[in-house]
mmCIF file of C-alpha atoms in Angstrom:
data_model
loop_
_atom_site.group_PDB
_atom_site.id
_atom_site.type_symbol
_atom_site.label_atom_id
_atom_site.label_comp_id
_atom_site.label_asym_id
_atom_site.label_seq_id
_atom_site.Cartn_x
_atom_site.Cartn_y
_atom_site.Cartn_z
ATOM 1 C CA MET A 20 0.070 -0.153 0.060
ATOM 2 C CA SER A 21 1.294 3.408 -0.795
ATOM 3 C CA THR A 22 1.685 6.337 1.431
ATOM 4 C CA LYS A 23 -1.128 8.066 -0.214
ATOM 5 C CA ASP A 24 -3.272 5.111 0.343
ATOM 6 C CA GLU A 25 -2.638 4.891 3.891
ATOM 7 C CA VAL A 26 -3.079 8.557 4.636
ATOM 8 C CA ARG A 27 -6.528 8.211 3.278
ATOM 9 C CA GLU A 28 -7.637 4.704 4.691
ATOM 10 C CA PHE A 29 -6.447 6.038 8.068
ATOM 11 C CA LEU A 30 -7.895 9.422 8.346
ATOM 12 C CA VAL A 31 -11.402 8.003 7.078
ATOM 13 C CA SER A 32 -10.922 5.386 9.527
ATOM 14 C CA ARG A 33 -10.476 7.687 12.281
ATOM 15 C CA ARG A 34 -12.964 10.065 11.197
ATOM 16 C CA ALA A 35 -15.591 7.458 11.439
ATOM 17 C CA ASN A 36 -14.875 6.701 14.991
ATOM 18 C CA VAL A 37 -15.962 10.030 16.343
ATOM 19 C CA THR A 38 -19.573 11.041 16.673
ATOM 20 C CA PRO A 39 -20.576 14.458 16.433
ATOM 21 C CA GLN A 40 -21.896 14.191 20.154
ATOM 22 C CA GLN A 41 -18.285 13.193 20.991
ATOM 23 C CA ALA A 42 -17.012 16.139 19.172
ATOM 24 C CA GLY A 43 -19.654 18.333 20.532
ATOM 25 C CA ILE A 44 -21.289 19.059 17.409
ATOM 26 C CA PRO A 45 -24.967 19.896 17.661
ATOM 27 C CA ASP A 46 -27.097 17.249 16.024
ATOM 28 C CA PHE A 47 -29.705 18.338 13.834
ATOM 29 C CA GLY A 48 -31.373 15.426 12.807
ATOM 30 C CA GLY A 49 -31.651 13.890 9.529
ATOM 31 C CA GLU A 50 -29.836 11.103 7.798
ATOM 32 C CA ARG A 51 -25.959 10.730 7.878
ATOM 33 C CA ARG A 52 -24.685 8.978 5.263
ATOM 34 C CA VAL A 53 -21.392 8.417 6.875
ATOM 35 C CA PRO A 54 -20.400 6.798 10.217
ATOM 36 C CA GLY A 55 -18.957 9.673 12.398
ATOM 37 C CA LEU A 56 -17.979 12.808 11.320
ATOM 38 C CA ARG A 57 -18.345 14.506 7.952
ATOM 39 C CA ARG A 58 -15.286 15.791 6.170
ATOM 40 C CA GLU A 59 -16.400 19.393 6.482
ATOM 41 C CA GLU A 60 -17.258 18.687 10.321
ATOM 42 C CA VAL A 61 -13.505 17.774 10.758
ATOM 43 C CA ALA A 62 -12.426 20.751 8.575
ATOM 44 C CA MET A 63 -14.414 23.003 10.843
ATOM 45 C CA LEU A 64 -13.024 21.533 13.997
ATOM 46 C CA ALA A 65 -9.548 21.696 12.909
ATOM 47 C CA GLY A 66 -9.943 25.234 11.542
ATOM 48 C CA VAL A 67 -8.868 24.472 7.827
ATOM 49 C CA SER A 68 -11.014 24.825 4.708
ATOM 50 C CA LEU A 69 -13.069 21.997 3.369
ATOM 51 C CA ASP A 70 -10.974 21.968 0.326
ATOM 52 C CA TYR A 71 -7.591 21.824 2.062
ATOM 53 C CA TYR A 72 -8.798 18.860 4.411
ATOM 54 C CA THR A 73 -10.248 17.189 1.340
ATOM 55 C CA ARG A 74 -6.894 17.117 -0.251
ATOM 56 C CA LEU A 75 -5.164 15.728 2.928
ATOM 57 C CA GLU A 76 -7.656 13.001 3.138
ATOM 58 C CA ARG A 77 -6.812 12.098 -0.328
ATOM 59 C CA GLY A 78 -3.525 11.410 0.718
ATOM 60 C CA ASN A 79 -1.678 14.914 -0.429
ATOM 61 C CA ILE A 80 0.022 15.382 3.305
ATOM 62 C CA ARG A 81 3.307 15.994 2.314
ATOM 63 C CA GLY A 82 4.427 19.456 3.623
ATOM 64 C CA ALA A 83 1.149 19.735 6.131
ATOM 65 C CA SER A 84 2.651 22.133 9.243
ATOM 66 C CA GLU A 85 2.816 20.725 12.431
ATOM 67 C CA SER A 86 0.083 23.127 13.319
ATOM 68 C CA VAL A 87 -2.246 21.622 10.824
ATOM 69 C CA LEU A 88 -1.636 18.102 11.802
ATOM 70 C CA GLY A 89 -1.854 18.826 15.468
ATOM 71 C CA ALA A 90 -5.026 20.579 14.931
ATOM 72 C CA ILE A 91 -6.248 17.493 12.718
ATOM 73 C CA ALA A 92 -5.299 15.191 15.330
ATOM 74 C CA ARG A 93 -7.457 16.970 18.135
ATOM 75 C CA ALA A 94 -10.165 17.192 15.561
ATOM 76 C CA LEU A 95 -10.130 13.400 15.400
ATOM 77 C CA GLN A 96 -9.037 12.651 19.191
ATOM 78 C CA LEU A 97 -6.263 11.089 17.918
ATOM 79 C CA ASN A 98 -4.538 9.272 21.039
ATOM 80 C CA ASP A 99 -0.727 9.624 21.166
ATOM 81 C CA ALA A 100 0.259 6.700 19.091
ATOM 82 C CA GLU A 101 -2.397 7.676 16.572
ATOM 83 C CA ARG A 102 -1.103 11.015 16.751
ATOM 84 C CA GLU A 103 2.808 9.941 16.009
ATOM 85 C CA TYR A 104 1.640 7.465 13.551
ATOM 86 C CA LEU A 105 -0.047 10.712 11.322
ATOM 87 C CA PHE A 106 2.933 12.885 11.975
ATOM 88 C CA ASP A 107 5.096 10.115 10.580
ATOM 89 C CA LEU A 108 3.005 9.602 7.712
ATOM 90 C CA ALA A 109 3.483 13.275 6.674
ATOM 91 C CA ARG A 110 7.002 13.195 7.100
ATOM 92 C CA THR A 111 7.840 10.584 5.122
ATOM 93 C CA ALA A 112 11.019 11.159 3.075
ATOM 94 C CA PRO A 113 11.662 10.634 -0.642
ATOM 95 C CA ALA A 114 12.533 7.027 -1.252
ATOM 96 C CA SER A 115 15.901 7.743 -2.829
ATOM 97 C CA ALA A 116 17.252 10.119 0.240
ATOM 98 C CA ALA A 117 15.549 8.116 2.822
ATOM 99 C CA ALA A 118 17.123 4.693 1.486
ATOM 100 C CA ARG A 119 20.613 6.014 1.632
ATOM 101 C CA ASP A 120 20.318 7.238 5.363
ATOM 102 C CA ARG A 121 18.417 4.068 6.413
ATOM 103 C CA LYS A 122 19.857 1.755 9.155
ATOM 104 C CA PRO A 123 19.449 -2.028 8.874
ATOM 105 C CA VAL A 124 17.090 -3.594 11.804
ATOM 106 C CA ALA A 125 19.186 -4.681 14.654
ATOM 107 C CA GLN A 126 19.177 -8.527 14.699
ATOM 108 C CA SER A 127 21.349 -8.644 18.324
ATOM 109 C CA VAL A 128 22.251 -6.839 21.268
ATOM 110 C CA ARG A 129 25.621 -5.730 22.623
ATOM 111 C CA THR A 130 27.576 -8.170 25.040
ATOM 112 C CA SER A 131 27.055 -5.502 27.743
ATOM 113 C CA VAL A 132 23.239 -5.374 27.230
ATOM 114 C CA GLN A 133 22.980 -9.104 27.454
ATOM 115 C CA ARG A 134 24.999 -8.792 30.726
ATOM 116 C CA VAL A 135 22.485 -6.584 31.885
ATOM 117 C CA LEU A 136 19.608 -9.050 31.145
ATOM 118 C CA ASP A 137 21.425 -11.671 32.557
ATOM 119 C CA ASN A 138 21.432 -9.990 35.902
ATOM 120 C CA MET A 139 17.806 -9.260 36.089
ATOM 121 C CA ALA A 140 15.703 -10.970 38.816
ATOM 122 C CA VAL A 141 12.524 -10.875 36.291
ATOM 123 C CA PRO A 142 11.848 -12.202 32.609
ATOM 124 C CA ALA A 143 13.101 -9.936 30.206
ATOM 125 C CA ILE A 144 13.033 -9.845 26.316
ATOM 126 C CA VAL A 145 14.390 -7.831 23.662
ATOM 127 C CA HIS A 146 12.572 -7.179 20.456
ATOM 128 C CA ASN A 147 13.307 -4.985 17.230
ATOM 129 C CA SER A 148 10.978 -3.007 15.231
ATOM 130 C CA ASN A 149 10.042 -6.291 13.036
ATOM 131 C CA GLN A 150 8.692 -8.086 16.236
ATOM 132 C CA ASP A 151 11.891 -10.420 16.409
ATOM 133 C CA LEU A 152 12.875 -11.652 19.522
ATOM 134 C CA VAL A 153 16.721 -10.940 19.556
ATOM 135 C CA ALA A 154 17.666 -11.581 23.197
ATOM 136 C CA ALA A 155 16.230 -12.712 26.428
ATOM 137 C CA ASN A 156 17.467 -13.561 29.609
ATOM 138 C CA VAL A 157 17.060 -17.321 31.361
ATOM 139 C CA MET A 158 13.526 -16.248 32.703
ATOM 140 C CA GLY A 159 12.472 -14.615 29.644
ATOM 141 C CA ARG A 160 13.381 -17.654 27.492
ATOM 142 C CA ALA A 161 11.162 -19.739 30.074
ATOM 143 C CA LEU A 162 8.228 -17.442 29.838
ATOM 144 C CA TYR A 163 8.351 -17.262 26.234
ATOM 145 C CA ALA A 164 9.294 -20.994 25.765
ATOM 146 C CA PRO A 165 6.528 -21.771 22.655
ATOM 147 C CA HIS A 166 7.929 -18.703 21.234
ATOM 148 C CA PHE A 167 11.584 -19.948 21.002
ATOM 149 C CA ASP A 168 10.525 -23.522 20.017
ATOM 150 C CA THR A 169 10.687 -22.397 16.274
ATOM 151 C CA ASP A 170 13.100 -22.732 13.604
ATOM 152 C CA GLY A 171 15.155 -19.583 12.892
ATOM 153 C CA THR A 172 14.704 -16.312 14.653
ATOM 154 C CA PRO A 173 11.444 -16.156 16.881
ATOM 155 C CA ASN A 174 9.227 -13.725 16.076
ATOM 156 C CA ILE A 175 6.166 -12.628 17.997
ATOM 157 C CA ALA A 176 3.621 -11.821 15.452
ATOM 158 C CA ARG A 177 4.333 -15.020 13.309
ATOM 159 C CA PHE A 178 3.861 -17.020 16.168
ATOM 160 C CA ILE A 179 0.320 -14.839 17.351
ATOM 161 C CA PHE A 180 -1.026 -15.239 13.820
ATOM 162 C CA LEU A 181 0.405 -18.470 12.433
ATOM 163 C CA ASP A 182 1.273 -20.742 15.228
ATOM 164 C CA ARG A 183 -1.953 -22.815 17.080
ATOM 165 C CA ARG A 184 -0.278 -22.637 20.273
ATOM 166 C CA ALA A 185 -0.966 -18.930 20.707
ATOM 167 C CA GLN A 186 -4.399 -19.423 21.096
ATOM 168 C CA ASP A 187 -3.514 -21.365 24.041
ATOM 169 C CA TYR A 188 -0.579 -19.243 25.114
ATOM 170 C CA TYR A 189 -2.628 -15.987 25.220
ATOM 171 C CA VAL A 190 -5.408 -15.959 27.425
ATOM 172 C CA ASP A 191 -6.982 -13.121 25.474
ATOM 173 C CA TRP A 192 -5.724 -14.109 21.845
ATOM 174 C CA ALA A 193 -7.801 -11.584 20.156
ATOM 175 C CA LEU A 194 -6.337 -8.600 21.944
ATOM 176 C CA ALA A 195 -3.042 -10.026 21.755
ATOM 177 C CA ARG A 196 -3.907 -10.246 17.655
ATOM 178 C CA ARG A 197 -5.255 -6.632 17.526
ATOM 179 C CA THR A 198 -2.408 -5.084 19.727
ATOM 180 C CA ALA A 199 0.418 -6.836 17.348
ATOM 181 C CA ALA A 200 -0.819 -5.438 14.289
ATOM 182 C CA ALA A 201 -1.368 -2.154 15.458
ATOM 183 C CA ILE A 202 2.098 -2.197 16.720
ATOM 184 C CA MET A 203 3.614 -3.251 13.391
ATOM 185 C CA ARG A 204 1.305 -0.206 11.863
ATOM 186 C CA LEU A 205 2.890 2.008 13.934
ATOM 187 C CA GLU A 206 6.529 0.555 12.781
ATOM 188 C CA ALA A 207 5.318 0.757 9.171
ATOM 189 C CA GLY A 208 4.469 4.281 9.570
ATOM 190 C CA ARG A 209 7.515 5.208 11.210
ATOM 191 C CA ASP A 210 9.993 3.315 8.632
ATOM 192 C CA PRO A 211 8.119 2.549 5.582
ATOM 193 C CA LEU A 212 11.211 1.372 3.571
ATOM 194 C CA ASN A 213 11.664 -1.380 6.233
ATOM 195 C CA LYS A 214 11.605 -4.246 3.925
ATOM 196 C CA GLU A 215 11.634 -7.145 6.037
ATOM 197 C CA LEU A 216 8.422 -5.305 7.954
ATOM 198 C CA THR A 217 7.089 -4.899 4.851
ATOM 199 C CA ALA A 218 7.601 -8.618 3.815
ATOM 200 C CA LEU A 219 6.580 -10.026 7.228
ATOM 201 C CA ILE A 220 3.064 -7.723 6.810
ATOM 202 C CA GLY A 221 2.565 -9.478 3.239
ATOM 203 C CA GLU A 222 3.284 -13.039 4.696
ATOM 204 C CA LEU A 223 0.500 -12.605 7.176
ATOM 205 C CA SER A 224 -1.835 -10.906 5.243
ATOM 206 C CA THR A 225 -1.445 -14.131 2.378
ATOM 207 C CA ARG A 226 -1.333 -16.451 5.452
ATOM 208 C CA SER A 227 -3.818 -15.463 8.225
ATOM 209 C CA PRO A 228 -7.544 -14.103 7.499
ATOM 210 C CA GLN A 229 -7.204 -12.769 11.361
ATOM 211 C CA PHE A 230 -4.325 -10.551 10.451
ATOM 212 C CA ARG A 231 -6.235 -9.479 7.178
ATOM 213 C CA GLU A 232 -9.198 -8.492 9.535
ATOM 214 C CA ASP A 233 -7.165 -6.979 12.075
ATOM 215 C CA TRP A 234 -4.674 -4.787 9.950
ATOM 216 C CA SER A 235 -7.903 -3.211 8.072
ATOM 217 C CA GLY A 236 -8.651 -1.832 11.518
ATOM 218 C CA HIS A 237 -5.888 0.795 10.801
ATOM 219 C CA ASP A 238 -5.457 0.733 14.681
ATOM 220 C CA VAL A 239 -1.863 1.874 15.716
ATOM 221 C CA HIS A 240 -0.226 0.929 19.511
ATOM 222 C CA GLU A 241 2.596 1.834 20.975
ATOM 223 C CA HIS A 242 3.769 -0.960 23.997
ATOM 224 C CA ARG A 243 4.609 1.112 26.911
ATOM 225 C CA THR A 244 3.247 -0.714 30.181
ATOM 226 C CA GLY A 245 0.296 -2.664 31.120
ATOM 227 C CA VAL A 246 -1.300 -6.033 32.455
ATOM 228 C CA LYS A 247 -0.685 -9.299 30.323
ATOM 229 C CA SER A 248 -2.171 -12.795 31.000
ATOM 230 C CA PHE A 249 -0.309 -15.936 29.688
ATOM 231 C CA ARG A 250 -1.302 -19.962 29.996
ATOM 232 C CA HIS A 251 2.201 -21.167 30.262
ATOM 233 C CA PRO A 252 2.527 -24.861 29.364
ATOM 234 C CA VAL A 253 4.476 -25.703 32.053
ATOM 235 C CA VAL A 254 3.316 -23.181 35.102
ATOM 236 C CA GLY A 255 -0.348 -22.765 33.933
ATOM 237 C CA ARG A 256 -1.889 -19.185 33.860
ATOM 238 C CA VAL A 257 0.108 -16.550 34.957
ATOM 239 C CA THR A 258 -0.956 -12.466 35.018
ATOM 240 C CA VAL A 259 2.053 -9.886 35.014
ATOM 241 C CA ALA A 260 2.717 -6.358 34.598
ATOM 242 C CA PHE A 261 5.084 -5.488 31.273
ATOM 243 C CA ASP A 262 7.061 -2.656 31.439
ATOM 244 C CA VAL A 263 9.067 -1.334 27.891
ATOM 245 C CA PHE A 264 11.861 0.405 27.651
ATOM 246 C CA ALA A 265 13.633 2.017 24.689
ATOM 247 C CA MET A 266 17.359 1.358 24.133
ATOM 248 C CA PRO A 267 19.067 4.505 23.128
ATOM 249 C CA GLY A 268 21.539 4.192 20.325
ATOM 250 C CA GLU A 269 19.609 1.272 19.155
ATOM 251 C CA ALA A 270 16.825 2.076 17.059
ATOM 252 C CA GLY A 271 13.720 0.072 17.003
ATOM 253 C CA LEU A 272 15.062 -2.286 19.881
ATOM 254 C CA GLN A 273 12.984 -2.298 23.106
ATOM 255 C CA ILE A 274 13.827 -4.455 26.327
ATOM 256 C CA VAL A 275 10.269 -5.607 28.091
ATOM 257 C CA THR A 276 10.379 -6.999 31.499
ATOM 258 C CA TYR A 277 7.222 -9.104 33.287
ATOM 259 C CA SER A 278 6.641 -9.014 36.643
ATOM 260 C CA PRO A 279 3.988 -10.265 38.935
ATOM 261 C CA PRO A 280 2.288 -8.347 41.907
ATOM 262 C CA PRO A 281 3.649 -10.022 45.306
ATOM 263 C CA ASN A 282 1.809 -12.426 47.122
ATOM 264 C CA THR A 283 -0.374 -13.569 44.346
ATOM 265 C CA ASP A 284 -1.076 -17.048 42.638
ATOM 266 C CA SER A 285 1.307 -15.459 39.654
ATOM 267 C CA ALA A 286 3.975 -14.830 42.113
ATOM 268 C CA GLU A 287 3.989 -18.367 43.259
ATOM 269 C CA LYS A 288 3.992 -19.654 39.926
ATOM 270 C CA PHE A 289 6.795 -17.289 38.608
ATOM 271 C CA ALA A 290 9.008 -19.261 41.388
ATOM 272 C CA LEU A 291 8.078 -22.264 39.925
ATOM 273 C CA LEU A 292 8.961 -20.747 36.448
ATOM 274 C CA ALA A 293 12.551 -19.703 37.968
ATOM 275 C CA SER A 294 13.059 -23.152 38.961
ATOM 276 C CA TRP A 295 11.988 -24.885 35.827
ATOM 277 C CA ALA A 296 14.152 -22.361 34.012
ATOM 278 C CA ALA A 297 17.475 -23.204 36.215
ATOM 279 C CA THR A 298 16.474 -26.849 35.286
ATOM 280 C CA GLN A 299 16.298 -26.360 31.713
ATOM 281 C CA GLU A 300 19.590 -24.260 31.496
ATOM 282 C CA ALA A 301 21.452 -26.894 33.483
ATOM 283 C CA GLU A 302 20.250 -29.773 31.182
ATOM 284 C CA SER A 303 21.247 -27.577 28.175
ATOM 285 C CA ALA A 304 25.077 -27.074 29.360
ATOM 286 C CA PRO A 305 27.034 -29.055 26.962
ATOM 287 C CA ASP A 306 28.127 -31.796 29.393
ATOM 288 C CA SER A 307 24.698 -32.429 30.377
ATOM 289 C CA GLY A 308 23.596 -34.726 27.602
ATOM 290 C CA GLY A 309 21.374 -32.143 25.844
ATOM 291 C CA LEU A 310 17.782 -31.739 25.447
ATOM 292 C CA VAL A 311 15.557 -33.255 23.074
ATOM 293 C CA SER A 312 13.519 -30.646 21.193
ATOM 294 C CA ARG A 313 9.623 -31.007 21.263
ATOM 295 C CA PRO A 314 8.669 -28.517 18.315
ATOM 296 C CA HIS A 315 4.923 -28.624 18.965
ATOM 297 C CA ASP A 316 4.554 -28.297 22.761
ATOM 298 C CA GLY A 317 7.029 -25.552 23.339
ATOM 299 C CA VAL A 318 8.835 -27.517 26.286
ATOM 300 C CA SER A 319 12.043 -28.859 25.880
ATOM 301 C CA GLN A 320 12.457 -32.386 27.782
ATOM 302 C CA PRO A 321 15.665 -34.093 29.080
ATOM 303 C CA ALA A 322 17.173 -36.370 26.488
ATOM 304 C CA SER A 323 15.996 -40.143 27.382
ATOM 305 C CA THR A 324 18.635 -42.352 29.008
ATOM 306 C CA ASP A 325 16.903 -45.431 27.766
#
């Protein structure tokens, strides 16, 4: 999809989400042919001419000032992530110039960062803008065991949409799907020349009807903090708080940590998870006899001694 198409569909979808009542516009009755606000109503709320807003909604957004974009964001009642996405679309540079300056997506972390992860007492993972899991500590690998039980580089979005285990692992699979699609849309707006992310979006669009449905919602989301519930294959259901930390100097890389509330059932299960993770780590050591990987249950088992 071109940037023009994305601008048009994004603005139309956000306009449809705001009712006249929410915008404080009097309802004079009569049948409305469109859901949400009309173009002229958005233009009025933003303080721009109808002709100018119409050009913007048709995708001709390059060159729009920050004040105009801010006014449109307020008129459409965009949240922070949606506002950032709109500004990213407007700032998209010509492909030739941007391609020369674009840095490749990171596929690993510095040794010093891995040491920090290893010294954390809670599960921690690192993913890049393509949703690849590029690093983790022992507890992070244990919590995300089904994701890491795959060929090649584990990818959160690919697991959520294409691996049947995701429906069991994520207690609210529908929410996990919508969130993953919304995060990917935000990243695509930030870096429209990311060929790997574009290829992943194309793969998921081809192989997953659920992704096509979630992607068509044009939602954008930035993960910062919140609560998630997982149904872990070893310890069962756990509910944890997650916090996301950007890595300065490492564009696109984010550290995500997970912690259960103290004195809860999830905290007790995390203690079991830590014990299981330590056992798995010991058994996978070079002199331990190795592990037998079971690719469909998300759990590694000790090699048979029979």
